[in-house]
Coordinates of C-alpha atoms in Angstrom, one line a residue:
M394 CA 0.0 0.0 0.0
S395 CA 1.4 3.4 -1.0
E396 CA 2.1 6.1 1.6
P397 CA -0.8 8.5 1.5
R398 CA 1.0 11.5 3.0
R399 CA 3.1 14.0 1.3
T400 CA 6.6 12.7 1.1
I401 CA 9.3 14.9 2.6
K402 CA 12.4 12.7 2.2
G403 CA 10.2 9.9 3.6
N404 CA 10.5 11.3 7.2
F405 CA 7.3 11.0 9.2
K406 CA 6.9 11.2 13.0
Y407 CA 4.4 8.3 12.8
P408 CA 5.3 5.5 10.3
L409 CA 2.3 4.0 8.6
Q410 CA 2.9 0.5 10.0
E411 CA 2.9 1.9 13.5
I412 CA -0.4 3.7 12.8
L413 CA -2.0 0.5 11.4
F414 CA -0.8 -1.7 14.3
L415 CA -2.1 0.8 16.8
C416 CA -5.5 1.1 15.2
V417 CA -6.0 -2.7 14.8
S418 CA -4.9 -3.3 18.3
A419 CA -7.2 -0.6 19.7
V420 CA -10.2 -1.7 17.7
V421 CA -9.8 -5.3 18.8
S422 CA -9.7 -3.8 22.4
N423 CA -13.1 -2.2 22.1
A424 CA -12.0 1.2 20.6
G425 CA -14.7 2.7 18.3
D426 CA -13.3 6.0 17.2
W427 CA -10.1 8.0 16.8
H428 CA -10.2 9.4 20.4
E429 CA -10.6 6.0 21.9
I430 CA -7.7 4.7 19.7
V431 CA -5.5 7.5 21.0
T432 CA -6.5 6.8 24.6
F433 CA -5.7 3.1 24.2
G434 CA -2.3 4.0 22.6
K435 CA -1.3 6.3 25.4
E436 CA -2.2 3.8 28.1
K437 CA -0.6 0.9 26.3
I438 CA 2.5 2.7 24.8
E439 CA 5.0 0.3 26.5
W440 CA 3.1 -2.7 25.2
L441 CA 3.0 -1.2 21.7
R442 CA 6.8 -0.7 21.9
K443 CA 7.3 -4.5 22.2
F444 CA 6.5 -4.6 18.4
F445 CA 7.4 -1.1 17.0
P446 CA 9.6 1.8 18.2
Y447 CA 6.9 4.5 18.6
R448 CA 9.7 6.9 19.1
N449 CA 7.3 9.9 19.0
G450 CA 4.5 8.2 21.0
V451 CA 1.1 7.9 19.3
P452 CA -0.4 10.4 17.0
S453 CA -3.4 12.6 17.9
H454 CA -6.9 11.8 16.8
D455 CA -6.7 14.6 14.2
T456 CA -3.6 13.0 12.7
L457 CA -5.2 9.6 12.6
E458 CA -8.3 11.0 10.9
R459 CA -6.2 12.9 8.3
V460 CA -4.2 9.8 7.5
F461 CA -7.2 7.5 7.0
A462 CA -9.0 10.2 5.1
K463 CA -6.2 10.0 2.5
I464 CA -5.5 6.2 2.3
V465 CA -7.0 5.0 -1.0
P466 CA -9.6 2.4 0.0
D467 CA -8.9 0.3 -3.1
E468 CA -5.3 -0.1 -2.2
F469 CA -6.2 -0.7 1.5
G470 CA -8.8 -3.2 0.3
E471 CA -6.2 -5.1 -1.8
C472 CA -4.0 -5.4 1.2
F473 CA -7.0 -6.7 3.2
V474 CA -7.8 -9.3 0.5
E475 CA -4.2 -10.5 0.4
W476 CA -4.2 -10.8 4.2
A477 CA -7.6 -12.5 4.3
S478 CA -6.6 -15.0 1.7
T479 CA -3.9 -16.3 4.1
M480 CA -6.6 -17.0 6.6
F481 CA -8.8 -18.9 4.2
R482 CA -8.9 -22.7 4.6
P483 CA -10.5 -24.9 1.9
V484 CA -13.7 -26.4 3.3
E485 CA -16.0 -28.9 1.5
N486 CA -19.3 -27.2 0.4
E487 CA -17.9 -23.7 1.2
T488 CA -20.3 -21.0 0.2
I489 CA -19.3 -17.4 -0.5
N490 CA -22.2 -15.0 0.1
I491 CA -22.1 -11.7 -1.7
D492 CA -24.3 -8.9 -0.4
G493 CA -24.3 -5.1 0.3
K494 CA -24.5 -3.2 3.5
R495 CA -25.3 0.5 3.9
I496 CA -23.0 2.4 6.4
R497 CA -25.8 4.6 7.7
G498 CA -23.7 7.1 9.6
S499 CA -21.5 8.0 6.6
Y500 CA -24.1 10.3 4.9
D501 CA -23.4 14.0 4.8
N502 CA -26.4 16.3 4.4
R503 CA -24.2 19.4 4.1
K504 CA -22.5 18.0 1.0
G505 CA -25.5 16.1 -0.3
A506 CA -23.6 12.9 0.0
N507 CA -25.5 9.6 0.4
A508 CA -24.4 7.0 2.9
L509 CA -21.8 4.6 1.6
H510 CA -22.8 1.1 0.4
M511 CA -20.2 -1.7 1.0
V512 CA -20.5 -4.9 -1.1
S513 CA -18.8 -7.8 0.6
A514 CA -17.9 -11.4 -0.1
Y515 CA -18.2 -13.6 3.0
A516 CA -17.1 -17.2 3.3
T517 CA -19.6 -18.9 5.5
A518 CA -17.7 -22.0 6.8
N519 CA -14.5 -20.0 7.3
Q520 CA -16.4 -17.0 8.9
L521 CA -14.2 -14.8 6.8
T522 CA -14.7 -11.7 4.7
L523 CA -12.7 -12.2 1.6
G524 CA -13.1 -8.8 0.0
Q525 CA -15.2 -5.7 -0.3
L526 CA -15.9 -2.7 -2.5
A527 CA -17.6 0.7 -1.8
V528 CA -20.3 1.9 -4.1
P529 CA -22.6 5.0 -3.9
D530 CA -25.8 3.1 -3.4
K531 CA -27.4 -0.4 -3.8
S532 CA -28.1 0.0 -7.5
N533 CA -24.4 0.1 -8.1
E534 CA -24.0 -3.5 -6.8
I535 CA -24.4 -4.7 -10.4
T536 CA -21.1 -3.2 -11.4
A537 CA -19.3 -3.9 -8.1
I538 CA -20.0 -7.7 -8.0
P539 CA -17.9 -8.6 -11.1
K540 CA -15.0 -6.5 -9.8
L541 CA -15.3 -8.2 -6.4
L542 CA -15.3 -11.6 -8.1
D543 CA -12.0 -10.6 -9.8
M544 CA -10.5 -9.9 -6.5
I545 CA -11.2 -13.2 -4.8
T546 CA -10.8 -17.0 -5.4
V547 CA -14.1 -18.9 -5.9
E548 CA -12.7 -22.2 -7.2
N549 CA -14.5 -25.2 -5.6
T550 CA -17.0 -22.9 -3.8
T551 CA -20.6 -21.9 -4.3
V552 CA -21.3 -18.2 -4.7
T553 CA -24.7 -17.1 -3.5
I554 CA -26.2 -13.7 -4.5
D555 CA -29.5 -12.0 -4.3
A556 CA -31.5 -11.0 -7.3
M557 CA -29.5 -7.8 -7.9
G558 CA -26.6 -10.1 -9.0
C559 CA -28.7 -12.1 -11.4
Q560 CA -26.7 -11.1 -14.5
K561 CA -25.4 -13.2 -17.4
D562 CA -21.9 -11.8 -17.1
I563 CA -21.7 -12.7 -13.4
T564 CA -22.7 -16.3 -13.9
E565 CA -20.2 -16.6 -16.7
K566 CA -17.4 -15.1 -14.6
I567 CA -18.1 -17.5 -11.7
I568 CA -18.1 -20.6 -14.0
R569 CA -14.9 -19.4 -15.7
K570 CA -13.2 -19.1 -12.3
N571 CA -14.2 -22.8 -11.6
G572 CA -16.9 -21.9 -9.1
D573 CA -20.6 -22.6 -8.9
Y574 CA -23.5 -20.4 -8.1
V575 CA -27.0 -20.1 -6.5
I576 CA -28.6 -16.8 -7.5
A577 CA -32.1 -15.4 -6.8
V578 CA -34.3 -14.5 -9.8
K579 CA -36.8 -11.6 -9.8
N580 CA -38.5 -9.4 -12.3
N581 CA -35.2 -7.7 -13.2
Q582 CA -34.8 -10.7 -15.4
K583 CA -38.5 -10.8 -16.5
E584 CA -38.3 -13.4 -19.2
L585 CA -36.3 -15.9 -17.1
F586 CA -38.5 -15.2 -14.1
Q587 CA -41.8 -15.8 -16.0
Q588 CA -40.5 -19.0 -17.6
I589 CA -39.4 -20.5 -14.3
D590 CA -42.7 -19.6 -12.8
R591 CA -44.6 -21.4 -15.6
A592 CA -42.3 -24.4 -15.3
F593 CA -43.2 -25.0 -11.7
K594 CA -46.9 -24.9 -12.6
K595 CA -46.6 -27.3 -15.5
Q596 CA -43.5 -29.5 -15.1
V597 CA -42.8 -32.5 -13.0
I598 CA -40.9 -31.6 -9.8
A599 CA -37.6 -33.5 -9.6
D600 CA -37.1 -33.2 -5.8
V601 CA -38.8 -31.6 -2.8
H602 CA -37.5 -30.8 0.7
K603 CA -39.3 -29.2 3.6
Q604 CA -37.5 -27.7 6.6
I605 CA -39.2 -26.4 9.8
D606 CA -37.5 -24.0 12.2
T607 CA -38.6 -22.6 15.5
G608 CA -37.1 -19.9 17.6
H609 CA -37.4 -16.3 18.7
G610 CA -41.2 -16.7 19.0
R611 CA -41.5 -17.7 15.3
L612 CA -42.4 -20.9 13.4
E613 CA -41.0 -21.0 9.9
S614 CA -41.4 -23.7 7.2
R615 CA -39.3 -23.6 4.0
T616 CA -40.2 -25.9 1.1
C617 CA -37.7 -26.1 -1.7
K618 CA -38.9 -27.6 -5.0
L619 CA -36.3 -28.5 -7.7
I620 CA -36.4 -28.8 -11.5
N621 CA -33.4 -30.0 -13.4
D622 CA -35.0 -30.6 -16.8
L623 CA -34.6 -27.2 -18.4
R624 CA -35.7 -28.1 -21.9
F625 CA -38.9 -26.0 -21.5
I626 CA -37.2 -23.0 -20.1
D627 CA -36.1 -21.3 -23.3
A628 CA -34.1 -18.6 -21.6
A629 CA -31.9 -21.1 -19.7
H630 CA -29.4 -21.5 -22.5
Q631 CA -28.4 -17.9 -22.0
W632 CA -27.1 -18.5 -18.5
C633 CA -23.6 -20.0 -18.3
G634 CA -23.5 -23.3 -16.4
I635 CA -27.1 -23.5 -15.4
K636 CA -28.2 -27.0 -14.4
S637 CA -31.3 -26.4 -12.2
V638 CA -33.9 -24.0 -11.0
A639 CA -35.6 -23.9 -7.6
R640 CA -38.8 -22.5 -6.1
L641 CA -38.6 -21.7 -2.4
E642 CA -41.9 -21.4 -0.6
S643 CA -41.6 -20.0 2.9
E644 CA -44.3 -19.5 5.6
R645 CA -43.5 -17.7 8.8
Y646 CA -45.9 -17.6 11.8
N647 CA -45.3 -15.1 14.7
K648 CA -46.6 -16.8 17.8
L649 CA -46.8 -13.5 19.7
T650 CA -48.8 -11.5 17.2
G651 CA -50.5 -14.3 15.3
K652 CA -49.3 -12.8 12.1
Q653 CA -48.5 -15.2 9.2
E654 CA -46.4 -14.3 6.2
Q655 CA -45.9 -16.2 2.9
Q656 CA -43.3 -15.7 0.3
V657 CA -42.2 -17.4 -3.0
R658 CA -38.8 -17.0 -4.4
Y659 CA -37.0 -18.5 -7.4
Y660 CA -33.4 -19.4 -8.0
I661 CA -31.0 -20.6 -10.7
S662 CA -28.1 -22.8 -9.9
S663 CA -25.1 -24.4 -11.6
H664 CA -25.5 -27.4 -9.3
D665 CA -27.7 -30.5 -9.9
K666 CA -27.7 -31.5 -6.2
T667 CA -30.7 -32.3 -4.1
A668 CA -33.5 -30.0 -3.0
E669 CA -32.3 -30.5 0.6
W670 CA -28.8 -29.3 -0.2
L671 CA -30.2 -26.3 -2.1
N672 CA -32.6 -25.4 0.7
G673 CA -29.7 -25.3 3.2
T674 CA -27.5 -23.3 0.8
I675 CA -30.1 -20.7 0.2
R676 CA -30.6 -20.3 3.9
N677 CA -26.9 -20.0 4.5
H678 CA -26.8 -17.0 2.2
W679 CA -28.1 -15.0 5.2
A680 CA -25.0 -15.8 7.2
I681 CA -23.6 -12.6 5.7
E682 CA -26.4 -10.7 7.4
N683 CA -26.2 -12.5 10.8
K684 CA -22.5 -13.0 11.2
L685 CA -21.0 -10.1 9.3
H686 CA -23.4 -7.2 9.0
W687 CA -25.0 -7.7 12.4
S688 CA -21.6 -8.0 14.1
L689 CA -20.4 -4.8 12.4
D690 CA -23.5 -2.9 13.6
V691 CA -24.0 -4.4 17.0
V692 CA -20.5 -5.4 18.2
F693 CA -18.6 -2.5 16.5
G694 CA -21.4 0.1 16.4
E695 CA -20.7 0.9 12.7
D696 CA -24.2 2.3 11.8
S697 CA -24.0 4.8 14.7
S698 CA -20.6 6.2 13.7
R699 CA -20.4 9.6 11.9
R700 CA -17.2 9.3 9.9
R701 CA -17.5 11.4 6.8
K702 CA -14.1 13.0 6.1
G703 CA -12.4 11.8 3.0
Y704 CA -12.1 8.0 3.0
T705 CA -12.4 7.5 6.7
A706 CA -15.7 5.6 6.6
Q707 CA -14.4 3.0 4.1
N708 CA -11.1 2.6 5.8
F709 CA -12.5 2.3 9.3
H710 CA -14.9 -0.3 7.9
I711 CA -11.8 -2.3 6.8
L712 CA -10.3 -1.9 10.3
N713 CA -13.5 -3.3 11.8
K714 CA -13.5 -6.3 9.4
V715 CA -9.9 -7.1 10.2
S716 CA -10.7 -7.0 13.9
L717 CA -13.8 -9.1 13.4
I718 CA -11.9 -11.8 11.6
L719 CA -9.2 -11.9 14.4
L720 CA -11.9 -12.2 17.1
Q721 CA -13.7 -14.9 15.2
K722 CA -10.5 -16.9 14.6
H723 CA -9.5 -16.8 18.2
K724 CA -10.0 -20.2 19.8
S725 CA -11.9 -18.9 22.9
K726 CA -15.7 -19.6 23.0
E727 CA -16.4 -16.2 24.7
T728 CA -18.6 -13.8 22.8
K729 CA -17.0 -11.2 20.6
P730 CA -18.0 -8.3 22.9
K731 CA -16.5 -10.1 25.9
K732 CA -13.3 -10.8 24.0
R733 CA -13.0 -7.1 23.1
Y734 CA -13.6 -6.0 26.7
K735 CA -11.0 -8.5 28.0
A736 CA -8.5 -7.4 25.4
I737 CA -8.5 -3.9 26.9
F738 CA -6.9 -5.1 30.1
N739 CA -5.1 -8.3 29.3
D740 CA -2.0 -7.8 27.2
A741 CA -1.4 -11.6 26.8
F742 CA -5.0 -12.2 25.6
R743 CA -4.7 -9.3 23.1
E744 CA -1.5 -10.8 21.7
E745 CA -3.4 -14.1 21.3
I746 CA -6.1 -12.4 19.3
L747 CA -3.6 -10.5 17.2
D748 CA -1.4 -13.6 16.8
V749 CA 1.8 -11.6 17.6
F750 CA 3.6 -14.0 20.0

């Protein structure tokens, strides 16, 4: 990653590697803004000096903000992808969920700027973010997904995407990279959607699987119906690698309110596996919501932050993801909030999380 500050013979009071180590160590230890990072740094300066000189101590919160406002997110993101790839371990039936998240606190009414939208690729079994890209809003996910796929390895995995990513070039890219896909279909692909809908009304269903879940005062049933004879779906030949289509019928009953909801969704897939496998894979897509987006919002308070200067929102988002991965990879079964709190006081525990023995 290139040095974002103006070079004056390369002399800086606070080297970039010291700044990055300080920030990751502090965020792992429950820091949520520049002021808290500086406070951590001042209190733990002797510990920090076990790893880097910090000859001039730690920078001020203004200095940190200026540095991260200038770091180019694409370059920082490439460094993140390279680092994350070293953490990835091949797992049978690994799924990579691609979805977007709005960083609500990043909007700026004074400048008329919308909140940033981050598109991420999340490996479910590894519990690992493989890469991300920032886009102005959700509609730009269509252009971001192919770029994100170029950044990561999808070989021997199944990529799951919502209907926004149901694009011919995206399926082709996944297949060419030796991956598979399960992608939702809606009216943005009207011809395909209508033909799949008709097929499930007229054709013989190849396989059916029903799953019932209870919890949080809800009862939900999910019935997955599968068709792998695509001769009567004329649009199918336009989609690279397609081998099956699925209809997912879900019914959710809220025991507290008595309210019942029904929903029907369609999917295309490059797999010819069972309806049971497909049912589970579709459900696993929401791991990106539950394990990534929820953690960033609840554990790291990302939505409530008001970082708007330069690239600070994108870059702090990457710091949060680095910290989240380190916390998830740590062998302790304690909750992530408890790990962060413990890391404030316990230097040895923090070193375990950071893996800097």
